[in-house]
Coordinates of C-alpha atoms in Angstrom, one line a residue:
M1 CA -0.3 -48.3 -56.2
R2 CA 2.7 -46.1 -54.9
R3 CA 1.3 -43.0 -55.8
I4 CA -2.1 -44.4 -54.0
S5 CA -0.3 -45.2 -50.6
H6 CA 1.2 -41.9 -50.7
D7 CA -2.0 -40.1 -50.8
L8 CA -3.3 -42.0 -48.0
R9 CA -0.5 -41.3 -46.1
T10 CA -1.0 -37.5 -46.9
L11 CA -4.7 -38.0 -46.0
Q12 CA -4.0 -39.4 -42.4
A13 CA -1.4 -36.7 -42.0
T14 CA -4.2 -34.1 -42.6
R15 CA -6.7 -35.8 -40.2
W16 CA -4.2 -35.8 -37.4
R17 CA -3.3 -32.0 -37.9
W18 CA -7.1 -31.3 -37.6
L19 CA -7.6 -33.7 -34.7
V20 CA -4.6 -31.6 -32.8
L21 CA -6.0 -28.4 -33.9
L22 CA -9.5 -29.2 -32.4
C23 CA -7.7 -30.3 -29.4
L24 CA -6.0 -27.1 -28.9
L25 CA -9.3 -24.9 -29.5
V26 CA -11.0 -27.1 -26.6
S27 CA -8.0 -26.7 -24.6
W28 CA -8.5 -22.9 -25.0
N29 CA -11.8 -22.4 -24.6
A30 CA -11.5 -24.4 -21.1
F31 CA -8.8 -22.0 -19.8
A32 CA -10.6 -18.9 -21.3
T33 CA -13.1 -19.6 -18.3
S34 CA -12.0 -19.1 -15.2
V35 CA -14.1 -20.0 -11.7
Q36 CA -13.0 -18.3 -8.4
A37 CA -15.3 -19.5 -4.8
T38 CA -15.3 -16.7 -1.9
L39 CA -17.3 -16.2 1.2
D40 CA -18.7 -13.0 2.1
R41 CA -17.5 -13.8 5.5
N42 CA -15.2 -16.5 7.1
D43 CA -16.5 -16.3 10.6
V44 CA -20.3 -16.3 11.5
R45 CA -22.7 -17.4 14.5
L46 CA -25.0 -20.5 14.3
G47 CA -28.1 -19.0 13.0
E48 CA -26.7 -16.7 10.7
T49 CA -26.6 -16.6 7.1
V50 CA -23.6 -16.6 4.9
T51 CA -23.1 -15.9 0.7
L52 CA -20.8 -18.3 -1.5
N53 CA -20.2 -16.1 -4.6
L54 CA -19.0 -18.1 -7.8
R55 CA -17.5 -15.9 -9.8
I56 CA -17.0 -17.0 -13.7
D57 CA -15.1 -14.8 -15.9
G58 CA -15.1 -15.5 -20.2
D59 CA -18.5 -17.0 -20.2
A60 CA -21.7 -15.6 -18.9
N61 CA -23.6 -18.8 -20.1
V62 CA -23.5 -21.0 -16.9
N63 CA -26.0 -23.3 -15.3
T64 CA -26.2 -23.1 -11.6
P65 CA -23.9 -25.8 -10.3
N66 CA -24.8 -29.2 -8.3
L67 CA -24.8 -27.8 -4.7
S68 CA -26.0 -31.5 -3.0
A69 CA -22.3 -31.4 -1.7
L70 CA -23.0 -28.6 0.7
D71 CA -26.0 -30.7 2.3
S72 CA -24.5 -32.1 5.3
D73 CA -23.3 -29.0 7.0
F74 CA -25.2 -26.2 5.2
E75 CA -29.0 -25.5 4.4
V76 CA -29.2 -23.9 1.0
L77 CA -31.8 -20.8 0.8
G78 CA -31.7 -19.7 -2.4
T79 CA -29.6 -18.8 -5.2
S80 CA -29.4 -15.4 -7.5
T81 CA -27.4 -14.1 -10.5
N82 CA -25.6 -11.4 -11.6
S83 CA -24.0 -11.0 -15.1
T84 CA -21.7 -8.3 -16.8
L85 CA -20.6 -7.6 -19.9
N86 CA -17.7 -5.0 -20.6
I87 CA -15.8 -3.8 -23.9
V88 CA -13.0 -2.2 -23.9
N89 CA -10.8 -0.9 -26.9
G90 CA -13.1 -3.5 -28.7
Q91 CA -12.4 -6.4 -26.7
Q92 CA -14.9 -8.0 -25.2
S93 CA -15.0 -9.6 -21.6
S94 CA -18.2 -10.9 -19.7
E95 CA -18.6 -12.1 -15.8
L96 CA -21.2 -13.8 -14.3
I97 CA -21.8 -14.1 -10.5
I98 CA -23.5 -17.1 -8.9
G99 CA -24.4 -16.1 -5.0
V100 CA -25.4 -18.9 -2.8
A101 CA -27.2 -18.2 0.4
L102 CA -26.2 -20.8 3.2
R103 CA -27.2 -21.4 6.6
P104 CA -24.9 -23.8 8.8
K105 CA -26.2 -26.5 10.7
H106 CA -23.7 -26.7 13.4
T107 CA -20.7 -25.0 14.9
G108 CA -17.3 -25.6 14.2
D109 CA -14.8 -25.1 11.3
L110 CA -17.4 -26.0 8.4
Q111 CA -15.4 -27.1 4.9
I112 CA -17.0 -26.2 1.4
P113 CA -15.9 -28.3 -0.8
S114 CA -14.9 -28.0 -4.6
L115 CA -17.8 -27.8 -7.1
T116 CA -17.5 -28.0 -10.5
V117 CA -18.6 -25.0 -12.2
A118 CA -18.6 -24.4 -15.8
G119 CA -15.9 -27.2 -16.3
N120 CA -13.6 -26.3 -13.6
P121 CA -13.3 -27.1 -10.4
T122 CA -13.0 -24.2 -7.3
Q123 CA -11.0 -24.4 -4.5
P124 CA -12.2 -25.4 -1.3
L125 CA -13.2 -23.1 1.4
T126 CA -13.5 -22.9 5.3
L127 CA -15.8 -21.5 7.4
H128 CA -15.7 -20.7 11.2
V129 CA -18.7 -20.9 12.9
D130 CA -19.1 -19.8 16.5
P131 CA -22.0 -20.6 19.2
P132 CA -25.0 -18.2 19.2
D133 CA -24.1 -14.7 21.2
A134 CA -25.0 -15.5 24.8
S135 CA -25.7 -11.5 25.3
A136 CA -28.5 -11.5 22.7
A137 CA -31.0 -12.2 25.6
A138 CA -30.4 -8.5 26.3
N139 CA -32.1 -7.8 23.2
A140 CA -35.0 -10.4 22.7
G141 CA -38.1 -9.0 21.6
K142 CA -36.6 -5.9 19.9
E143 CA -37.4 -5.1 16.4
V144 CA -34.2 -2.7 16.1
F145 CA -31.3 -3.1 17.5
V146 CA -27.3 -2.2 17.3
D147 CA -24.6 -4.6 18.4
V148 CA -21.0 -3.9 18.4
T149 CA -17.7 -6.1 18.8
A150 CA -14.2 -4.8 19.4
N151 CA -11.3 -7.6 18.9
P152 CA -8.9 -7.8 20.5
N153 CA -10.1 -5.1 23.4
H154 CA -6.4 -5.2 24.8
V155 CA -4.3 -3.7 22.7
Y156 CA -1.1 -1.8 22.6
V157 CA -0.6 1.9 21.4
G158 CA -0.5 2.2 17.6
Q159 CA -2.3 -1.6 17.1
Q160 CA -5.3 -1.9 15.1
L161 CA -8.3 -3.4 16.1
L162 CA -11.0 -4.9 14.2
Y163 CA -14.4 -2.8 15.2
T164 CA -17.4 -4.2 14.1
V165 CA -20.8 -2.7 14.0
R166 CA -24.2 -4.8 13.2
L167 CA -27.5 -3.1 12.6
F168 CA -30.5 -6.3 13.4
F169 CA -33.9 -5.5 12.2
D170 CA -37.2 -7.4 11.3
V171 CA -39.2 -4.2 10.2
N172 CA -39.9 -3.0 6.6
L173 CA -37.1 0.3 6.6
N174 CA -38.0 3.3 4.7
S175 CA -34.9 5.1 5.2
G176 CA -32.1 5.2 8.2
N177 CA -28.9 6.8 9.3
L178 CA -26.2 4.4 11.0
A179 CA -23.6 6.6 12.3
D180 CA -19.5 5.8 12.3
P181 CA -17.9 5.4 15.5
Q182 CA -16.5 8.6 17.3
A183 CA -13.5 8.3 19.9
S184 CA -10.6 11.0 20.8
G185 CA -7.0 9.9 20.1
V186 CA -8.2 7.1 17.7
D187 CA -7.2 6.7 14.1
L188 CA -10.2 5.5 12.5
R189 CA -11.0 3.8 8.7
K190 CA -13.5 1.6 7.1
L191 CA -13.0 -1.5 6.0
G192 CA -14.2 -2.6 2.8
N193 CA -17.9 -2.4 1.9
D194 CA -21.1 -3.2 4.0
V195 CA -22.1 -7.3 4.1
D196 CA -25.8 -7.9 4.2
Y197 CA -27.1 -11.2 5.3
E198 CA -29.7 -12.8 7.9
S199 CA -29.5 -14.1 11.3
V200 CA -31.7 -15.8 14.1
R201 CA -31.5 -14.1 17.6
N202 CA -34.1 -15.9 20.1
G203 CA -36.0 -17.7 17.6
R204 CA -36.5 -14.4 15.5
R205 CA -35.4 -14.1 11.9
Y206 CA -33.4 -10.8 11.5
H207 CA -32.0 -9.0 8.7
V208 CA -28.6 -7.7 9.5
I209 CA -26.4 -5.1 8.0
E210 CA -22.4 -5.3 9.1
R211 CA -19.7 -2.8 8.8
R212 CA -16.1 -3.0 10.0
Y213 CA -13.5 -0.4 11.0
A214 CA -10.3 0.1 11.6
L215 CA -9.5 1.7 15.0
I216 CA -5.8 2.8 16.0
P217 CA -5.1 4.0 19.3
Q218 CA -3.0 7.0 18.9
R219 CA -2.3 7.3 23.1
A220 CA -2.1 4.6 25.8
G221 CA -4.5 4.3 28.8
P222 CA -8.4 3.3 29.4
L223 CA -10.4 4.1 26.0
T224 CA -14.1 4.3 25.5
I225 CA -15.9 4.2 22.3
P226 CA -19.3 6.0 22.8
S227 CA -22.5 4.2 21.7
I228 CA -23.7 4.4 18.2
E229 CA -27.2 5.7 17.2
F230 CA -29.1 4.3 14.5
Q231 CA -32.1 6.7 13.5
G232 CA -34.8 5.7 10.7
E233 CA -38.4 5.2 9.7
A234 CA -40.2 1.6 9.5
T235 CA -43.2 1.2 7.4
D236 CA -46.3 -0.4 8.2
P237 CA -47.7 -2.3 5.4
T238 CA -51.2 -2.6 6.9
S239 CA -52.8 0.8 6.7
P240 CA -55.8 1.2 9.2
N241 CA -57.5 3.7 6.9
D242 CA -57.4 1.7 3.5
P243 CA -55.7 -1.7 3.8
G244 CA -55.3 -3.2 0.6
G245 CA -57.6 -0.5 -0.9
F246 CA -57.4 1.3 -4.0
F247 CA -54.8 4.0 -2.9
N248 CA -52.9 0.9 -0.8
P249 CA -52.9 -2.1 -3.1
G250 CA -52.0 -5.0 -1.1
G251 CA -50.5 -2.5 1.5
L252 CA -47.8 -1.8 0.1
F253 CA -48.0 1.9 1.0
G254 CA -48.4 2.1 4.8
N255 CA -47.7 4.5 7.9
T256 CA -44.2 5.3 8.4
T257 CA -43.2 5.4 12.4
P258 CA -39.6 6.9 13.7
V259 CA -37.6 4.0 15.0
T260 CA -34.3 4.4 16.7
A261 CA -31.5 2.3 18.3
D262 CA -27.9 2.7 20.4
S263 CA -25.5 0.5 20.9
P264 CA -23.5 0.1 24.5
P265 CA -20.5 1.7 24.6
V266 CA -17.3 -0.5 24.5
N267 CA -14.3 -0.4 27.0
I268 CA -10.7 -1.0 25.6
D269 CA -7.4 -0.9 27.6
V270 CA -4.9 0.4 25.7
Q271 CA -0.8 0.0 26.8
A272 CA 2.0 1.5 26.0
P273 CA 4.9 0.0 24.5
P274 CA 7.3 -2.1 26.8
P275 CA 9.4 0.0 28.9
A276 CA 12.5 -2.3 27.4
W277 CA 11.6 -1.3 23.9
G278 CA 14.3 1.4 23.8
K279 CA 14.4 4.0 21.0
T280 CA 13.5 1.9 18.5
T281 CA 10.7 2.7 16.2
W282 CA 7.5 1.2 17.8
L283 CA 5.9 -0.9 15.2
P284 CA 3.3 -3.2 16.5
A285 CA 2.2 -5.6 13.5
R286 CA 0.6 -8.8 13.1
S287 CA 3.0 -9.8 10.8
L288 CA 6.1 -8.0 8.7
T289 CA 8.0 -9.1 5.8
L290 CA 11.4 -6.9 4.6
S291 CA 12.8 -7.9 0.9
L292 CA 15.3 -6.3 -1.3
E293 CA 14.9 -6.7 -5.3
G294 CA 17.2 -6.8 -7.8
V295 CA 20.1 -8.4 -6.4
P296 CA 22.0 -9.9 -9.6
S297 CA 22.5 -14.0 -9.5
D298 CA 25.9 -13.7 -10.7
N299 CA 26.7 -10.7 -7.9
K300 CA 28.9 -9.0 -10.8
L301 CA 28.6 -5.5 -11.0
T302 CA 30.8 -2.8 -13.2
V303 CA 32.4 0.8 -12.2
G304 CA 30.1 3.4 -13.5
Q305 CA 27.4 1.2 -14.2
P306 CA 24.3 1.6 -11.6
L307 CA 22.9 -1.2 -10.1
N308 CA 19.0 -0.5 -9.4
L309 CA 17.6 -1.8 -6.1
R310 CA 13.9 -1.9 -4.8
M311 CA 13.8 -2.5 -1.0
V312 CA 10.1 -3.5 0.5
V313 CA 8.5 -3.4 3.9
E314 CA 4.7 -4.5 4.2
A315 CA 3.0 -5.2 7.5
T316 CA -0.6 -6.6 8.5
G317 CA -2.3 -4.4 11.0
L318 CA -0.1 -1.1 10.2
S319 CA -1.4 1.5 7.6
G320 CA 1.5 2.6 5.1
D321 CA 2.5 5.8 6.5
A322 CA 3.0 4.2 10.2
L323 CA 6.0 2.4 8.4
P324 CA 9.4 3.6 8.8
E325 CA 11.4 5.2 5.8
L326 CA 13.8 3.0 3.9
S327 CA 17.0 3.7 3.6
L328 CA 20.5 2.2 2.6
P329 CA 23.8 2.6 5.0
T330 CA 26.6 4.3 3.4
I331 CA 28.7 1.8 1.4
D332 CA 32.5 1.9 0.8
G333 CA 33.6 2.6 -3.0
A334 CA 30.1 3.3 -4.2
T335 CA 27.7 6.3 -4.2
V336 CA 24.0 5.7 -3.4
Y337 CA 21.1 7.9 -5.2
P338 CA 17.8 7.3 -3.1
D339 CA 14.4 7.5 -5.2
Q340 CA 11.3 8.6 -3.7
S341 CA 9.5 6.6 -1.5
N342 CA 6.2 4.9 -2.2
T343 CA 3.5 4.3 0.1
T344 CA 0.2 2.5 -0.1
T345 CA -2.7 1.0 2.1
H346 CA -5.3 -1.5 1.5
D347 CA -7.3 -4.2 3.3
D348 CA -8.7 -7.4 3.2
G349 CA -11.8 -6.5 5.0
Q350 CA -10.6 -7.0 8.5
W351 CA -6.8 -6.0 9.1
L352 CA -4.9 -3.2 7.1
T353 CA -1.9 -4.0 5.3
G354 CA 0.7 -1.4 4.6
H355 CA 3.1 -1.2 2.1
R356 CA 6.1 0.9 1.7
E357 CA 8.9 0.3 -1.2
R358 CA 12.1 3.0 -2.2
S359 CA 14.4 2.2 -5.2
F360 CA 18.5 2.9 -4.7
A361 CA 20.8 3.5 -7.4
I362 CA 24.5 2.4 -6.4
F363 CA 27.1 3.6 -8.9
P364 CA 30.5 1.4 -8.1
Q365 CA 33.6 3.8 -7.9
R366 CA 36.4 1.3 -8.3
T367 CA 37.1 -2.2 -8.8
G368 CA 37.4 -5.1 -6.1
T369 CA 34.9 -6.1 -3.6
L370 CA 31.8 -3.9 -2.9
T371 CA 29.9 -5.3 0.2
L372 CA 26.7 -4.1 1.2
P373 CA 25.7 -4.8 5.1
Q374 CA 23.4 -6.4 6.7
I375 CA 20.1 -4.1 7.2
T376 CA 17.5 -5.2 10.1
L377 CA 14.2 -4.0 11.5
T378 CA 13.0 -4.5 14.5
W379 CA 8.9 -4.8 15.3
F380 CA 6.5 -6.2 17.5
D381 CA 4.4 -9.2 17.0
V382 CA 1.2 -8.3 18.5
Q383 CA 0.0 -12.1 18.0
T384 CA 2.7 -13.4 20.3
G385 CA 3.9 -10.6 22.5
Q386 CA 7.3 -10.8 21.4
K387 CA 10.0 -8.7 19.4
R388 CA 11.2 -9.6 16.0
V389 CA 13.9 -9.0 13.7
A390 CA 13.6 -8.7 10.1
T391 CA 16.6 -9.1 8.2
L392 CA 18.0 -8.7 5.1
P393 CA 21.5 -10.5 4.7
A394 CA 25.0 -9.1 3.6
H395 CA 25.8 -8.9 -0.1
S396 CA 29.4 -9.1 -1.9
F397 CA 29.7 -8.1 -5.3
N398 CA 32.8 -8.9 -7.3
V399 CA 33.5 -5.3 -9.4
V400 CA 34.7 -5.1 -12.3
A401 CA 36.4 -2.4 -14.8
A402 CA 33.9 -1.3 -17.6
G403 CA 34.5 -2.7 -21.0
G404 CA 37.0 -1.4 -23.6
A405 CA 38.6 0.9 -20.7
P406 CA 42.3 2.1 -21.8
A407 CA 44.9 0.5 -19.6
A408 CA 45.9 3.5 -16.9
T409 CA 49.6 3.5 -18.8
S410 CA 48.8 2.9 -22.3
S411 CA 49.7 6.3 -24.4
S412 CA 48.8 7.4 -27.7
T413 CA 51.2 5.5 -30.8
Q414 CA 52.1 8.7 -32.6
P415 CA 54.1 10.6 -30.0
A416 CA 55.9 7.3 -28.9
A417 CA 56.6 6.9 -32.5
M418 CA 57.9 10.7 -33.2
S419 CA 60.0 10.5 -29.9
S420 CA 62.8 8.4 -32.1
P421 CA 64.9 10.7 -33.7
T422 CA 65.4 8.1 -36.6
A423 CA 61.6 8.2 -37.0
A424 CA 61.6 12.0 -36.9
S425 CA 64.5 12.3 -39.6
S426 CA 62.7 9.9 -41.7
V427 CA 59.4 11.8 -41.5
A428 CA 60.8 14.9 -42.4
S429 CA 62.7 13.5 -45.3
S430 CA 59.6 12.1 -46.9
L431 CA 58.1 15.8 -46.6
A432 CA 60.5 17.4 -48.1
A433 CA 60.7 14.6 -50.9
S434 CA 57.1 15.5 -51.8
P435 CA 56.5 18.8 -53.8
A436 CA 53.0 18.0 -52.9
A437 CA 53.6 18.5 -49.0
T438 CA 55.5 21.4 -49.3
A439 CA 53.4 23.7 -52.0
P440 CA 50.1 24.9 -50.4
S441 CA 46.8 23.8 -51.9
M442 CA 43.9 26.5 -52.2
V443 CA 41.4 23.5 -51.9
W444 CA 42.9 22.8 -48.3
R445 CA 43.2 26.3 -47.4
W446 CA 39.4 26.5 -48.1
V447 CA 38.5 23.6 -46.3
A448 CA 40.5 24.9 -43.3
L449 CA 38.6 28.1 -43.2
G450 CA 35.1 26.4 -43.8
S451 CA 35.9 24.3 -40.8
I452 CA 36.8 27.1 -38.6
A453 CA 33.6 29.2 -39.8
L454 CA 31.6 26.1 -38.5
W455 CA 33.3 25.8 -35.3
L456 CA 32.5 29.6 -34.3
I457 CA 28.9 28.8 -35.6
S458 CA 28.8 26.1 -33.2
M459 CA 30.1 27.8 -30.4
V460 CA 27.5 30.5 -30.5
L461 CA 24.7 28.4 -30.7
F462 CA 26.1 26.2 -27.9
G463 CA 26.3 29.5 -25.8
G464 CA 23.2 30.8 -26.8
L465 CA 21.7 27.6 -25.3
Y466 CA 23.7 27.3 -22.2
W467 CA 22.8 31.1 -21.1
R468 CA 19.0 29.6 -21.8
R469 CA 19.1 26.8 -19.9
R470 CA 21.0 28.5 -17.0
S471 CA 18.2 31.0 -16.7
S472 CA 15.2 28.5 -17.0
T473 CA 17.0 26.8 -14.3
L474 CA 17.2 29.5 -12.1
A475 CA 13.9 30.3 -12.7
S476 CA 12.7 26.9 -11.6
A477 CA 14.9 26.8 -8.2
H478 CA 13.4 30.2 -7.7
K479 CA 9.8 28.7 -7.8
K480 CA 11.0 25.7 -5.9
T481 CA 12.4 28.0 -3.2
D482 CA 8.9 30.2 -3.2
D483 CA 6.8 26.7 -3.2
S484 CA 9.0 25.4 0.1
T485 CA 8.0 28.7 1.8
D486 CA 4.7 28.2 0.8
S487 CA 4.2 25.0 2.0
A488 CA 6.6 25.9 5.6
R489 CA 3.8 29.1 6.2
A490 CA 1.1 26.6 5.6
Q491 CA 2.2 24.1 7.5
R492 CA 3.4 26.5 10.3
Q493 CA -0.5 27.6 10.0
A494 CA -1.8 23.9 10.5
F495 CA 0.3 23.4 13.8
T496 CA -0.8 26.8 15.2
D497 CA -4.7 25.6 15.1
A498 CA -4.0 22.4 16.1
A499 CA -2.6 23.8 19.3
R500 CA -5.2 25.6 20.4
G501 CA -7.2 22.2 20.4
S502 CA -6.7 19.1 22.7
D503 CA -5.6 16.3 20.4
L504 CA -2.1 15.8 21.4
A505 CA -2.0 13.4 18.0
V506 CA -3.1 15.7 15.8
Q507 CA -0.4 18.6 17.5
A508 CA 2.3 16.2 17.2
R509 CA 1.6 15.4 13.6
R510 CA 1.2 18.8 12.7
L511 CA 4.7 20.0 14.5
L512 CA 6.5 17.4 13.0
A513 CA 5.2 18.2 9.2
W514 CA 6.2 22.1 9.9
A515 CA 9.7 21.0 11.0
R516 CA 9.8 18.8 7.9
A517 CA 8.6 21.2 5.6
E518 CA 11.5 23.2 6.5
R519 CA 14.1 20.5 7.0
P520 CA 12.9 17.3 4.9
A521 CA 15.9 15.3 6.7
L522 CA 14.1 15.0 9.7
R523 CA 12.1 12.1 10.8
N524 CA 10.5 12.0 13.7
L525 CA 10.0 14.4 17.0
G526 CA 12.9 13.1 18.2
E527 CA 15.2 14.1 15.7
V528 CA 13.5 17.4 15.6
A529 CA 14.1 17.8 19.3
E530 CA 17.6 17.1 18.9
A531 CA 18.0 19.9 16.3
L532 CA 16.7 22.7 18.4
A533 CA 19.0 25.1 20.2
S534 CA 16.0 26.3 22.6
E535 CA 15.8 24.1 26.0
E536 CA 12.0 25.3 26.3
Q537 CA 11.0 24.0 23.0
R538 CA 12.9 20.6 23.4
A539 CA 11.2 20.2 26.6
A540 CA 8.1 21.0 25.3
I541 CA 8.6 18.2 22.7
A542 CA 9.3 15.9 25.3
L543 CA 6.3 16.4 27.2
L544 CA 4.2 16.3 24.4
Q545 CA 5.6 13.0 23.4
R546 CA 5.2 11.5 27.1
E547 CA 1.6 12.6 27.4
Q548 CA 0.7 11.2 24.1
Y549 CA 2.4 7.6 24.1
A550 CA 2.8 6.9 28.1
S551 CA -0.5 8.6 29.3
V552 CA 1.2 10.7 31.4
S553 CA -0.6 14.1 32.3
A554 CA 1.4 17.3 32.8
Q555 CA 1.0 19.6 36.0
K556 CA 0.4 22.9 33.9
R557 CA -0.7 22.9 30.2
I558 CA 2.2 24.1 28.1
D559 CA 1.0 27.0 25.3
L560 CA 2.5 25.5 22.4
A561 CA 1.4 28.2 19.7
A562 CA 3.1 30.6 22.0
L563 CA 6.2 29.0 22.5
F564 CA 6.7 28.3 19.0
A565 CA 5.2 31.5 18.1
K566 CA 8.8 32.9 16.5
G567 CA 9.4 29.8 14.8
F568 CA 11.6 26.9 15.5
A569 CA 15.0 27.7 17.1
W570 CA 17.5 25.6 14.7
R571 CA 21.0 24.9 16.0
T572 CA 23.3 26.7 13.9
D573 CA 26.0 23.8 14.2
D574 CA 23.1 21.4 12.5
V575 CA 24.2 21.6 8.6
Q576 CA 23.2 17.9 8.4
A577 CA 19.4 18.5 8.9
D578 CA 19.5 21.1 6.2
S579 CA 20.5 18.2 3.5
P580 CA 17.6 17.6 0.8
L581 CA 18.4 14.2 0.5
P582 CA 17.6 11.4 2.8
P583 CA 20.0 10.3 5.5
L584 CA 21.7 7.0 4.5
Y585 CA 21.6 4.9 7.6
P586 CA 21.1 0.9 8.3
F587 CA 18.5 -0.1 10.5
K588 CA 19.2 -0.7 14.0
L589 CA 18.2 -3.3 16.7
D590 CA 18.2 -0.5 19.5

């Protein structure tokens, strides 16, 4: 009986193990499938369509979910599916996208509730629906027209605005070309991919292709973006020669007629920075963050061991190259070694987001307290119209000596022992009493000679390696100097070409690039002017900046190409600008 009871308990435990394993497998299968819901647009007008994309990763065999929860606010026009299968390094992954075409039934902020797809809930989404466009009457009855909008139409210099281009058509287009917007003194970047949807204007249903651009004005004053032209060919499916005949079954191959459409020009008011802004770098952004990574939680450092920090600045509404260079101030009791900056720019389909980061290695030189001062970065909030300051608080660290380091007063024990006359006499007596110590040994003599020979060979090899490395270093230095000279020559030629044109923004960028090719420590044209000895060149740079940012027209145009034909007239006492390392300084408010 005891054995039977033991077997029953063993069988019961085995069943529990299998049950737990089955639950783990089911849980893993649930986690293996992830679902994400997104909208192709977050803002639409009443009468337009929007696509809800349900992305399923990990399982391509999923049915269309129940969409009845959308009936109160949306009209479901139809669904489509697109599946992909990827095999990378023997690992298989699948993805299924279910597209749901929706048309809002009323205006306002409409909620798309959570949907259950493949056993997993999606996150709720919000869609903003505006009333129909009041200016649509101007395009009533047109088969093809182009509509453009600028948001906002009142900006500061350097501030990004969202420029949207929409092509409306209700004909069968065989081909077409929609040009990009063009404007002088504007940095233009395309955002994301084209969006395809339907819209109703004045009771007529149109197919719409939408493109978005980031426009950044480079100078203050009134800005006009010229009209955008569309040129294409429309196909008439009902051929008068052979409608639905043998050569045109179903009217698929009709005659083509050219179609064109122009958008109205857009006027934008571009303001200069506020007069009270000062000399701080002008950073008009929608949001900006400044962070410092790598600070130890215990605030303890060791002499001679590096503290590796990474400073990151990220701003929405600015590109990465518009952000200032990051640096650390001079730290008492430590040496700072900065790394190269890393700059990137990405977008979410509406706004640019610039990212700049830089790493620093801080080597403490002595024990005690090491303080990293507070660092600030001033920027302008374009949404509120206020000056803001991003701050990194000061950090204090406790620096300790390296482990195992000898004390400053310690010395070798053998010389201390020999300093005693009694000990010295004792050692001498013991050596005299030992015949083996006074008699020369042939074995030890050969060992000594062999050691000397090995030492001489090592010195010869070390000398050869040293001179080889020295020759390689000198050759590399000569090559780097030649590359730097070639870069300065190329930048000089680029500035000379730009100086013959009329684009002030390009002239300013080329002039700064040429100056930095010769003196990398210079950060902006203001520092270039301070490093020059020629009053004519300094005045030319000041006038170039006023014309670019303050919209001030000069009475007489300065020939920049002739003024800088002989190169920069650098000040001979300006030694700091020749340093190849970036400057170490904190950000300041003004």
